[in-house]
Coordinates of C-alpha atoms in Angstrom, one line a residue:
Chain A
X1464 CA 28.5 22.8 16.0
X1465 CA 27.1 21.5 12.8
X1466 CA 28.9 17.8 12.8
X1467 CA 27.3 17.9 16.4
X1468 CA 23.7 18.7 14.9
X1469 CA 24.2 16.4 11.9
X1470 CA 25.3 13.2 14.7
X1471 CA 23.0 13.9 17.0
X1472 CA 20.3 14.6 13.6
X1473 CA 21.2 11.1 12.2
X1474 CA 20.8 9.3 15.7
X1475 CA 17.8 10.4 16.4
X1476 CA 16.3 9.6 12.9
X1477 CA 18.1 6.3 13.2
X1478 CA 15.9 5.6 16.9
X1479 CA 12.7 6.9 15.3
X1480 CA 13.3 4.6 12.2
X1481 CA 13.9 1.5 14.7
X1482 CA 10.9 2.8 16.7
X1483 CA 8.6 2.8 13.6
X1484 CA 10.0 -0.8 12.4
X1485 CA 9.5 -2.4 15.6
X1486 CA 5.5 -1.1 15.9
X1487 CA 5.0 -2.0 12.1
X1488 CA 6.7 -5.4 12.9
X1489 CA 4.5 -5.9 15.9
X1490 CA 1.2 -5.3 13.9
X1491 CA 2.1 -7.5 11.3
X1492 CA 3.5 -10.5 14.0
X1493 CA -1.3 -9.0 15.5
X1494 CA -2.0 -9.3 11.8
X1495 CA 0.0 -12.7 11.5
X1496 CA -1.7 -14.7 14.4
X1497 CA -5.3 -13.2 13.7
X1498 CA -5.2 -13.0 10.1
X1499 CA -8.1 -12.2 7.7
X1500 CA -7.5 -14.5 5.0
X1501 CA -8.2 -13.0 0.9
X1502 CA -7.8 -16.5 -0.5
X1503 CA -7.6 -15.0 -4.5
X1504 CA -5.2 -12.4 -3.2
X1505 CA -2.5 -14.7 -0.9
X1506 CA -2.8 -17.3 -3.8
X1507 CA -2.4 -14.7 -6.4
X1508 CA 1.0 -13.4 -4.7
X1509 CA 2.4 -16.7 -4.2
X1510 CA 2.2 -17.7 -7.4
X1511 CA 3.4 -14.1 -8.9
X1512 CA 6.3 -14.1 -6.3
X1513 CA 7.1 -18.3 -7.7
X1514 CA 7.3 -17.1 -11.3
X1515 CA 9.0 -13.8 -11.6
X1516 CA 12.1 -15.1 -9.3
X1517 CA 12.3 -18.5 -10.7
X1518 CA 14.4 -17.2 -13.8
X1519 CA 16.3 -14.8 -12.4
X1520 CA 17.0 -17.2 -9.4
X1521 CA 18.2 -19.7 -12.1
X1522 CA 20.4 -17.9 -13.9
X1523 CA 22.4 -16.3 -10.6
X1524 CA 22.7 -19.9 -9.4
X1525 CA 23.7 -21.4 -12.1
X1526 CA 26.7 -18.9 -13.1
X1527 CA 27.7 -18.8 -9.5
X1528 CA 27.9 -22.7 -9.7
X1529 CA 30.2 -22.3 -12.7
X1530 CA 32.5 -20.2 -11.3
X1531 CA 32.8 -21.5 -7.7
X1532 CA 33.7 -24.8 -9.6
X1533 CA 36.5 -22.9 -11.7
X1534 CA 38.2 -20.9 -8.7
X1535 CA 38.1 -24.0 -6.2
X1536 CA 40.1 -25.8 -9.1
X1537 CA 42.6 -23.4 -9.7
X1538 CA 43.1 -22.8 -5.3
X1539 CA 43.2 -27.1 -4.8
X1540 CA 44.9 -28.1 -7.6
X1541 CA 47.7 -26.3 -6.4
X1542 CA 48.0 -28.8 -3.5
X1543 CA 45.9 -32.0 -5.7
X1544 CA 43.1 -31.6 -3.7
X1545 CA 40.6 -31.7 -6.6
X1546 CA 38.4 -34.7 -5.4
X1547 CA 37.0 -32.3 -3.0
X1548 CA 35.5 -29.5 -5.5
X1549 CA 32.3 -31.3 -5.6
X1550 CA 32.2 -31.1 -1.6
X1551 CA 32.7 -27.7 -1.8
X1552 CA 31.1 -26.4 -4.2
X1553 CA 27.5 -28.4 -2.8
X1554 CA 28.8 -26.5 1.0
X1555 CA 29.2 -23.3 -0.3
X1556 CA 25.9 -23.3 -2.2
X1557 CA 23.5 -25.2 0.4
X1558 CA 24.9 -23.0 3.3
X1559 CA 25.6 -19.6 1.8
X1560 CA 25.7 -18.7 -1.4
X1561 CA 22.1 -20.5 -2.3
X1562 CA 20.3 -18.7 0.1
X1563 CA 22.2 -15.1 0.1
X1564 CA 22.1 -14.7 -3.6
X1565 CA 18.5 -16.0 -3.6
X1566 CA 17.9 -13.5 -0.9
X1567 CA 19.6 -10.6 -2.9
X1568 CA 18.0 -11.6 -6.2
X1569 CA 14.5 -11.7 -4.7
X1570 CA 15.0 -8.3 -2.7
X1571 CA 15.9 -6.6 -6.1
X1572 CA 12.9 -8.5 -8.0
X1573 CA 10.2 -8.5 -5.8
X1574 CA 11.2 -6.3 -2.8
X1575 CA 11.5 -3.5 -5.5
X1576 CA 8.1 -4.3 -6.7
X1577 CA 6.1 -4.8 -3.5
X1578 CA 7.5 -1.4 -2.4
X1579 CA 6.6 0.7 -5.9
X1580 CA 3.6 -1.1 -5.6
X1581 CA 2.2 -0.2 -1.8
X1582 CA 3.9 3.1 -2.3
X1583 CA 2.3 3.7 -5.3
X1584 CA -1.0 2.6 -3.7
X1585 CA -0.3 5.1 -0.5
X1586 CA 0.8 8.3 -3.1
X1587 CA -2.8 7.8 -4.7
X1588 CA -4.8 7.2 -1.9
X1589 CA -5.5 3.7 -2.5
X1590 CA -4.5 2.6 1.2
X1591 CA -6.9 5.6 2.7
X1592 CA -9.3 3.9 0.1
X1593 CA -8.9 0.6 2.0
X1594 CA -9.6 2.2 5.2
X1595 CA -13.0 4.0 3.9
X1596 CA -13.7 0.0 2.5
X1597 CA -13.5 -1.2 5.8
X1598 CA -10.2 -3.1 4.6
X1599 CA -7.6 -3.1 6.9
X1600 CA -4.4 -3.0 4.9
X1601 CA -2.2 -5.0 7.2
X1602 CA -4.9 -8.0 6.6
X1603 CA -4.9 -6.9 2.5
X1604 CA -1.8 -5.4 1.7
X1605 CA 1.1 -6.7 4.1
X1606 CA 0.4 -10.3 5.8
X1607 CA -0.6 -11.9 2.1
X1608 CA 3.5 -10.8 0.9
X1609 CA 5.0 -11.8 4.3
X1610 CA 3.3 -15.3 4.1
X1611 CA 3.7 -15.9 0.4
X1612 CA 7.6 -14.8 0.8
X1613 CA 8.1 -17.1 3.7
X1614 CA 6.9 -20.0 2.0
X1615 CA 8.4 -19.3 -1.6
X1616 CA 12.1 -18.4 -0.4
X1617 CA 13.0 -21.9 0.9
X1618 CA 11.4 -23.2 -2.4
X1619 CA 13.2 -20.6 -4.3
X1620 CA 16.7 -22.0 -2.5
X1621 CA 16.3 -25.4 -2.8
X1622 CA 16.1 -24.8 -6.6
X1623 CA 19.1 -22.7 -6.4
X1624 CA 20.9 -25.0 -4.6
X1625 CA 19.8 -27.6 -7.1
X1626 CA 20.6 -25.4 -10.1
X1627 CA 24.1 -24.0 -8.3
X1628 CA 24.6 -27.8 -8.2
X1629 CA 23.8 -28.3 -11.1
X1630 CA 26.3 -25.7 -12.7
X1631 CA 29.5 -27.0 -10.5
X1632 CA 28.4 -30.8 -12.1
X1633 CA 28.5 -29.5 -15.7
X1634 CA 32.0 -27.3 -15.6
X1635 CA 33.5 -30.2 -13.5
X1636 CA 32.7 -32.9 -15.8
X1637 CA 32.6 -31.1 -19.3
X1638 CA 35.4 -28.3 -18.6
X1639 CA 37.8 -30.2 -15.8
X1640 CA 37.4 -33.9 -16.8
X1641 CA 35.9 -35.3 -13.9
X1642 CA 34.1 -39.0 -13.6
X1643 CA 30.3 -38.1 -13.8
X1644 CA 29.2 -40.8 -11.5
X1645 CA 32.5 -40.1 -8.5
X1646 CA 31.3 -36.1 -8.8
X1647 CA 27.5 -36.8 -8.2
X1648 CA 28.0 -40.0 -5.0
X1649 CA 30.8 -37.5 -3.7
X1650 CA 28.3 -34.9 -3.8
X1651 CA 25.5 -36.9 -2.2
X1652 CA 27.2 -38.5 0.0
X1653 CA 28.6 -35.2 1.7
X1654 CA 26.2 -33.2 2.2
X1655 CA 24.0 -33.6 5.4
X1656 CA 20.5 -32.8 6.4
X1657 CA 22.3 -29.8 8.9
X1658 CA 23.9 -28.1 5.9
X1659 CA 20.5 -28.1 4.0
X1660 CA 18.4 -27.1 6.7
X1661 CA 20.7 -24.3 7.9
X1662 CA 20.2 -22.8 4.2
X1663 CA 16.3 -23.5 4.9
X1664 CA 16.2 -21.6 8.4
X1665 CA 18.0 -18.5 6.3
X1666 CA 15.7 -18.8 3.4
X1667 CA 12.8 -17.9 5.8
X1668 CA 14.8 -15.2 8.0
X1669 CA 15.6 -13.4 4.1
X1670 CA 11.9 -14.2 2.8
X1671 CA 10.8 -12.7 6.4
X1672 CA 13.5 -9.5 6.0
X1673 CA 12.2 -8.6 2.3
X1674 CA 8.7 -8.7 3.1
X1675 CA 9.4 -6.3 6.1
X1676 CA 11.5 -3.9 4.2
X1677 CA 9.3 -3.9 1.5
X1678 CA 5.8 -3.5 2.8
X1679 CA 7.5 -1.1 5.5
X1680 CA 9.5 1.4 2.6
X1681 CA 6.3 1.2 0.9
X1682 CA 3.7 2.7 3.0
X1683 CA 5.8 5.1 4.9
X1684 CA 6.7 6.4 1.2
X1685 CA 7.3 10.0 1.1
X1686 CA 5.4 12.2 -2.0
X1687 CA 4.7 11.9 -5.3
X1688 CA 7.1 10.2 -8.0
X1689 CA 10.2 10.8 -6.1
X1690 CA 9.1 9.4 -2.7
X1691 CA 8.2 5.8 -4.7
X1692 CA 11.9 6.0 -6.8
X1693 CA 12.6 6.2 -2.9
X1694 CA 10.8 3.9 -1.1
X1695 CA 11.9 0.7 -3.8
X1696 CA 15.8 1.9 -3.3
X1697 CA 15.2 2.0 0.4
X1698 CA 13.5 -1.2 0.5
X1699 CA 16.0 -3.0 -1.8
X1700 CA 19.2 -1.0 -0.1
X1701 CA 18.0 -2.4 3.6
X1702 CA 16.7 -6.0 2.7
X1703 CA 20.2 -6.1 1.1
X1704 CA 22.4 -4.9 4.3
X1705 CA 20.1 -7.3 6.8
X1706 CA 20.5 -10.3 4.5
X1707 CA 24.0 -9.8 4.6
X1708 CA 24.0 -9.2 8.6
X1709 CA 21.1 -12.0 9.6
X1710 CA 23.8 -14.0 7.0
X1711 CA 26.4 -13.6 9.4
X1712 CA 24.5 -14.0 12.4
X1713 CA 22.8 -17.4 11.7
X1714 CA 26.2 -18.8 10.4
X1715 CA 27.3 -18.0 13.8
X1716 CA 24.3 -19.7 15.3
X1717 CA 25.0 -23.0 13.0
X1718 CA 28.7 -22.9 13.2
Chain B
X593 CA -26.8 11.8 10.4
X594 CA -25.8 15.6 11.8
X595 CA -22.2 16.2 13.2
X596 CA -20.6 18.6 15.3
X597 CA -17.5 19.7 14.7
X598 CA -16.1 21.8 18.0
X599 CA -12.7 23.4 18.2
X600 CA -9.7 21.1 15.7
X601 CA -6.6 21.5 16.0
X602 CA -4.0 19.4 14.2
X603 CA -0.6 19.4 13.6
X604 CA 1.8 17.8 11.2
X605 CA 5.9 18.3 12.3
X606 CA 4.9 21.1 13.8
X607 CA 3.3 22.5 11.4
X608 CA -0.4 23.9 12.7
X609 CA -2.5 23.0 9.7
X610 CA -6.0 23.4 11.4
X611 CA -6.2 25.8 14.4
X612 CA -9.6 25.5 16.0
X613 CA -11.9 25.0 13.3
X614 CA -15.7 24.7 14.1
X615 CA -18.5 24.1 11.8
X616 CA -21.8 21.7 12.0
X617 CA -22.6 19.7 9.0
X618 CA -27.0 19.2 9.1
X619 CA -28.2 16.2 8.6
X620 CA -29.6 14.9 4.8
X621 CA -28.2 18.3 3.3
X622 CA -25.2 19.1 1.0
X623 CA -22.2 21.2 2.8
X624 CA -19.2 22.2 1.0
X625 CA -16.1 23.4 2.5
X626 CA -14.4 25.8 0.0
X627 CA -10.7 26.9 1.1
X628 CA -7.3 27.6 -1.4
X629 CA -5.2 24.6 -1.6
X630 CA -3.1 24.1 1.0
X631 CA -5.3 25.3 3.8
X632 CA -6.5 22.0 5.7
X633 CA -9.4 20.4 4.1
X634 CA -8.4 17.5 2.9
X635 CA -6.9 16.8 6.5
X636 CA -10.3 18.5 7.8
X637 CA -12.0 15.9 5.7
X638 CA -10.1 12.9 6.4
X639 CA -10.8 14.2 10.9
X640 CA -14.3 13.8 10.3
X641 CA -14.2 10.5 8.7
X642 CA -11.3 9.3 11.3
X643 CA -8.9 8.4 8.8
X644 CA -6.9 10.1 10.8
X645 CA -6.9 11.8 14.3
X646 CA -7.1 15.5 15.3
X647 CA -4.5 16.8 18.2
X648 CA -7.7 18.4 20.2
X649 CA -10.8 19.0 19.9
X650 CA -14.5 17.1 19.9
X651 CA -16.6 15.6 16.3
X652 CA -19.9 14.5 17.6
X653 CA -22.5 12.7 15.2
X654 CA -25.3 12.4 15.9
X655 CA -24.3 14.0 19.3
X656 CA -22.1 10.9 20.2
X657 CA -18.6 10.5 19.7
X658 CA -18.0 7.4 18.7
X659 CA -19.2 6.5 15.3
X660 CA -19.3 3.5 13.3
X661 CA -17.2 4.8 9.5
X662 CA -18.8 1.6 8.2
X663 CA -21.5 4.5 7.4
X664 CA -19.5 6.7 6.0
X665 CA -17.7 6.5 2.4
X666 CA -15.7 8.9 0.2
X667 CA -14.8 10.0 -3.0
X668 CA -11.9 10.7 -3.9
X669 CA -9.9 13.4 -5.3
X670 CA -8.3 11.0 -8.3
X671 CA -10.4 8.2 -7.4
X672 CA -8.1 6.4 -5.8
X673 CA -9.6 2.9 -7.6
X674 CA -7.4 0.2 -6.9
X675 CA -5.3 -0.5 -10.4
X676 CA -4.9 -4.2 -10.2
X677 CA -8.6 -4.9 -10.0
X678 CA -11.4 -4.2 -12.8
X679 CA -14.4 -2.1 -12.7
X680 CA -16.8 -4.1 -11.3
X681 CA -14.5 -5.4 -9.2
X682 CA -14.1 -1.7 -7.4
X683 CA -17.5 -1.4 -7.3
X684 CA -18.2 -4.1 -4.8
X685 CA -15.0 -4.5 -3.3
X686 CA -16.6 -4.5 0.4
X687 CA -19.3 -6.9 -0.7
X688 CA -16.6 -8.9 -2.3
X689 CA -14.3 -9.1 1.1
X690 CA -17.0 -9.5 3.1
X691 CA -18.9 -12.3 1.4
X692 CA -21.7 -10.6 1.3
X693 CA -24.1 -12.0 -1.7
X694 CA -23.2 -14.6 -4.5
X695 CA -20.8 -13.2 -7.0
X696 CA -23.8 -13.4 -9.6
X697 CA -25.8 -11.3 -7.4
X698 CA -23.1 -8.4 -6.7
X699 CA -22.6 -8.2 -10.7
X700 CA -26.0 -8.0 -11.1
X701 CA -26.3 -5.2 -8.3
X702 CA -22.8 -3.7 -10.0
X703 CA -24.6 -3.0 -13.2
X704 CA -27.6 -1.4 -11.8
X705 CA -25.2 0.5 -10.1
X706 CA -23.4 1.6 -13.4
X707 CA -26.5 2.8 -15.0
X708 CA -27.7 4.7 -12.6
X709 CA -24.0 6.5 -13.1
X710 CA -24.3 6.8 -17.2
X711 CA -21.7 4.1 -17.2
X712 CA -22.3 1.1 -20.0
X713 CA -21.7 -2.8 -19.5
X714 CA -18.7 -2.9 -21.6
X715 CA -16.9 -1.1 -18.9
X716 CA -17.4 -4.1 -16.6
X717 CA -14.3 -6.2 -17.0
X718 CA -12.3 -3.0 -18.0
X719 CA -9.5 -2.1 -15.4
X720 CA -9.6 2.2 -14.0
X721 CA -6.2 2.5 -16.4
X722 CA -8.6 1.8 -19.7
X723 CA -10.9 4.7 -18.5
X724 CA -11.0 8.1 -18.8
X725 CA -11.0 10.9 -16.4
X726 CA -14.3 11.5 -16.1
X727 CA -15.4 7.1 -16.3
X728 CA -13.2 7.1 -13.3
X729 CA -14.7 9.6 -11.3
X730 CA -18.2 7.9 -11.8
X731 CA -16.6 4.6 -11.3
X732 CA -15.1 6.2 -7.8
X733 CA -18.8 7.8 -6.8
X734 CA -20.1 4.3 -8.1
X735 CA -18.0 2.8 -5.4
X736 CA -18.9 4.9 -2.9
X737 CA -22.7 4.7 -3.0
X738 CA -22.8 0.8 -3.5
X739 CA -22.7 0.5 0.5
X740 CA -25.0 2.8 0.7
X741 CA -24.0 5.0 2.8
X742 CA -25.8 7.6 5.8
X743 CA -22.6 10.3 4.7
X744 CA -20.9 10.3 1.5
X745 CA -17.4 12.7 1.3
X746 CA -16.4 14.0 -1.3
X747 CA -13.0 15.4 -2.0
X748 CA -12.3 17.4 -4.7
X749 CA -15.0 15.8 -6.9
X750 CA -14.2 18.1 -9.9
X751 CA -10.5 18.2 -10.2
X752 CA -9.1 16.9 -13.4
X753 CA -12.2 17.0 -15.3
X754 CA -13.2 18.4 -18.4
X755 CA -16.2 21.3 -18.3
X756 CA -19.1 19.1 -19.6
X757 CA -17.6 16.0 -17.3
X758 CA -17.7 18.7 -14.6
X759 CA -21.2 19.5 -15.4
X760 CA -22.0 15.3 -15.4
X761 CA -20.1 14.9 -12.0
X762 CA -22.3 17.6 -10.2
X763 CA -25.9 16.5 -11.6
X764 CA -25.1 13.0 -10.4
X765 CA -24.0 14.5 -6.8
X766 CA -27.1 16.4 -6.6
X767 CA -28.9 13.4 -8.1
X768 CA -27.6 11.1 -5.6
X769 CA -27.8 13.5 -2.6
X770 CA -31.7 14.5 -3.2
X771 CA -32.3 10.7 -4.2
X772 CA -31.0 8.5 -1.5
X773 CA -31.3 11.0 1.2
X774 CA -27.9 11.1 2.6
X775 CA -25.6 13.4 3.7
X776 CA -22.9 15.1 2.0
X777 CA -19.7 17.3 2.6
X778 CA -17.5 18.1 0.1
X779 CA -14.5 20.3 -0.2
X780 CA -13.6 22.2 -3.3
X781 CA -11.9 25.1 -4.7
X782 CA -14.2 24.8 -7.8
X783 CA -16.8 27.8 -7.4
X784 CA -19.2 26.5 -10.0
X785 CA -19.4 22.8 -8.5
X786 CA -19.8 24.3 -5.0
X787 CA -22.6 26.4 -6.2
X788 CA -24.3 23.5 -8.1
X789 CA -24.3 20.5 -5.5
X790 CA -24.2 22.9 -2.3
X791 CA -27.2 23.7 0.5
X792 CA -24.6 25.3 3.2
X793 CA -20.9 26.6 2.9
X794 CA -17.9 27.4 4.8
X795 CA -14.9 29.2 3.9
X796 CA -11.7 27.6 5.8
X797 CA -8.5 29.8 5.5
X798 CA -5.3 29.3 7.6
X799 CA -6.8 26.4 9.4
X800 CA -9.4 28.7 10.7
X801 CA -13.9 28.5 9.6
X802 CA -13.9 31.9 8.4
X803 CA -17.6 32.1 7.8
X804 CA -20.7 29.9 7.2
X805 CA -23.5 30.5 4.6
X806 CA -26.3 29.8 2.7
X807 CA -25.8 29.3 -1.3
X808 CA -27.8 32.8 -1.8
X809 CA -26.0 34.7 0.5
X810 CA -22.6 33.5 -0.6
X811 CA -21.6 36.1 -2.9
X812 CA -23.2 38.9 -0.9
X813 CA -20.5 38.3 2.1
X814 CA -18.9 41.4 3.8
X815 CA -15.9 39.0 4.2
X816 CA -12.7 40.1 2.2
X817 CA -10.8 36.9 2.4
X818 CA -13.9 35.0 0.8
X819 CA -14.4 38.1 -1.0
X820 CA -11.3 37.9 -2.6
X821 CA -11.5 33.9 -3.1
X822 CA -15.1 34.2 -4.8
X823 CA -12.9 36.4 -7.3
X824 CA -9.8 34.9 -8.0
X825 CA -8.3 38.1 -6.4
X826 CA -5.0 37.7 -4.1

């Protein structure tokens, strides 16, 4: 009796959770196409959003470059198909990893702080306070985050494909001995504008998925101290899982 | 601006917090809504200013239904001042939003605003973290009479504060109530501050208006449960 009460318990918290997303994503889509704009405050986010994931964006790429570079050599060398790391390794980076780890490094950065943030802001009656302000908070609060991570994910990509890049270049020439000028024409001369715009088109589905999870884990917080520690796992846990799903999907849709 | 409030009921997972409460706040006076914690007023208060909605029931003002909460503004229990932005900044956050003057003329406005709170012009560019308890509290009330508003709420105004900042709070409610003509309800637990800023009280227990009084008649009730609050007694 109990394993029935716990299923049937878990699917119908798991239809009112999908319920409550799809009304929050349909006031923000309202919100969206009638915004309000707060100049200082959309500005303001963009740039906080820019310089807080730049480093942290860097450093995953980077590494990940690296090591792409060093287990692609040790898989083709076994058959001498070394002239096509470079290929490879500017694939893998333009069409997956740039944008997932982006994604995931952004969700844990930011997504983590929006939520604390709004949560924070619902727990002490800030949000109520907007209301009484004649503020709405969708206008303040939510379409501001969703707009500056939509247009600062497919920047943050392209400088972690750049960087990821980057990374393969410096192990392949320095480490592995290769020609500087053969790595960066085959490199070049590979990649096509599908490949990068397939890693744009997922930058914006993951900026699009954080700012959801985020704004939404954050004002349906539960109380006090504990309900915040909540909402930023929540919001980092999900963004997570539907980067990794929406990952699969659009590689399906640009296979 | 007078308002009726007929029959309330709300409910919250089932739970019945409010179970038909009735009262009727008089225009340009000072009505306080004592109750334990726990027993509905905050959700009572945050009905009548249509934060959020009751389950049943009718709140007239002004004997219409509809109401415009532009006139309305509250205070609230921790102030509730928004962290990321300074003083003055809180102050005239509506104005700022909603363009209504040139920024040099809301600062000017924000520090006449200030004074008339007891609060100096080196608080100006601080943010609410660099303040005390009782500076944030005024900075919160400050807020809430800069749109000047027809109904001011105030929720807990007391709570957290220090006996002389208690004391400050309450001769600035009354100040402000008696000054700008407006009107006021407030819910407390605090006895003293009820007594101090109040014209007309009701006592709200188990979701239910228990009974509805006049400042000199309060402690002379016949009823045990207010009885027994007025004491401390269980």
């Amino acid at each position: 009796m109990l394993l029935f009460e716990l299923i049937g318990n878990f699917f119908i918290e798991a239809v009112r959770s999908i319920g409550k997303i799809s009304y929050f994503m349909f006031l923000i889509f309202k919100y969206l196409f009638f915004p309000r704009f707060y100049i200082n405050s959309n500005f303001n986010y963009l740039i906080k959003i820019l310089l807080s994931s730049i480093p942290i964006v860097a450093l995953t790429a980077i590494f990940s470059g690296m090591v792409l570079t060093l287990q692609s050599y040790t898989g083709f060398s076994r058959f001498s198909a070394e002239t096509a790391i470079p290929k490879i390794v500017v694939l893998t980076l333009t069409r997956e990893l740039g944008p997932v780890l982006a994604g995931l490094m952004v969700a844990g950065r930011v997504g983590a702080s929006i939520a604390a943030e709004i949560a924070t802001m619902r727990v002490t009656e800030q949000i109520d306070a907007l209301k009484t302000l004649n503020t709405n908070f969708y206008n303040y609060l939510v379409t501001p985050r969703v707009i500056a991570l939509v247009i600062i994910m497919p920047l943050l990509v392209t400088f972690a494909d750049i960087i990821g890049v980057y990374g393969g270049y410096l192990i392949s020439t320095l480490r592995l001995g290769f020609n500087e000028t053969i790595y960066i024409s085959n490199t070049i001369n590979f990649i096509s504008f599908e490949d990068y715009f397939s890693g744009m088109v997922k930058s914006i589905v993951f900026g699009f998925i954080i700012a959801i999870m985020s704004c939404y884990h954050g004002l349906y917080t539960g109380k006090g101290s504990f309900g915040v520690g909540s909402a930023t796992t929540n919001a980092v846990v999900s963004s997570s899982v539907l980067i990794l799903v929406f990952n699969y999907i659009l590689t399906e849709v640009f296979f | 601006m007078e308002i009726n409030i007929e029959n309330i009921y709300k409910n919250f997972d089932g739970k019945k917090v409010l179970k038909g409460v009735t009262l009727k706040i008089p225009n340009k006076k000072s009505t306080i809504i004592l109750g334990k914690s726990g027993c509905g007023k905050s959700v009572l208060l945050k009905i009548i200013y249509k934060l959020i909605f009751q389950d049943k029931g009718v709140i007239k003002y002004n004997s219409e239904e509809n109401v415009d909460i532009n006139n309305f503004s509250m205070l609230f229990q921790y102030g509730a001042l928004f962290d990321s932005l300074k003083v003055w900044e809180n102050i005239a956050f509506q104005a700022i939003n909603e363009h209504d003057n040139s920024i040099n003329n809301l600062k000017e406005k924000v520090i006449e605003n200030m004074e008339s709170l007891g609060l100096t012009s080196d608080n100006f560019y601080k943010y609410p973290s660099e303040l005390s308890g009782g500076m944030k509290k005024r900075v919160a009330l400050g807020r809430a009479l800069f749109k000047k508003p027809q109904v001011i709420f105030l929720d807990e105004p007391t709570t957290g504060l220090d006996p002389i900042n208690s004391n400050l709070i309450n001769e600035l409610i009354v100040k402000t109530i008696k000054e700008k003509e407006i009107t006021a309800i407030t819910i407390t637990h605090d006895i003293k501050s009820a007594i101090k800023t109040g014209d007309l009280f009701y006592y709200l227990e188990d979701g239910i208006t228990e009974i509805s009084d006049t400042c000199n008649n309060l402690f002379k009730t016949t009823n045990k449960k207010l009885n027994y609050f007025l004491k401390g007694e269980k």
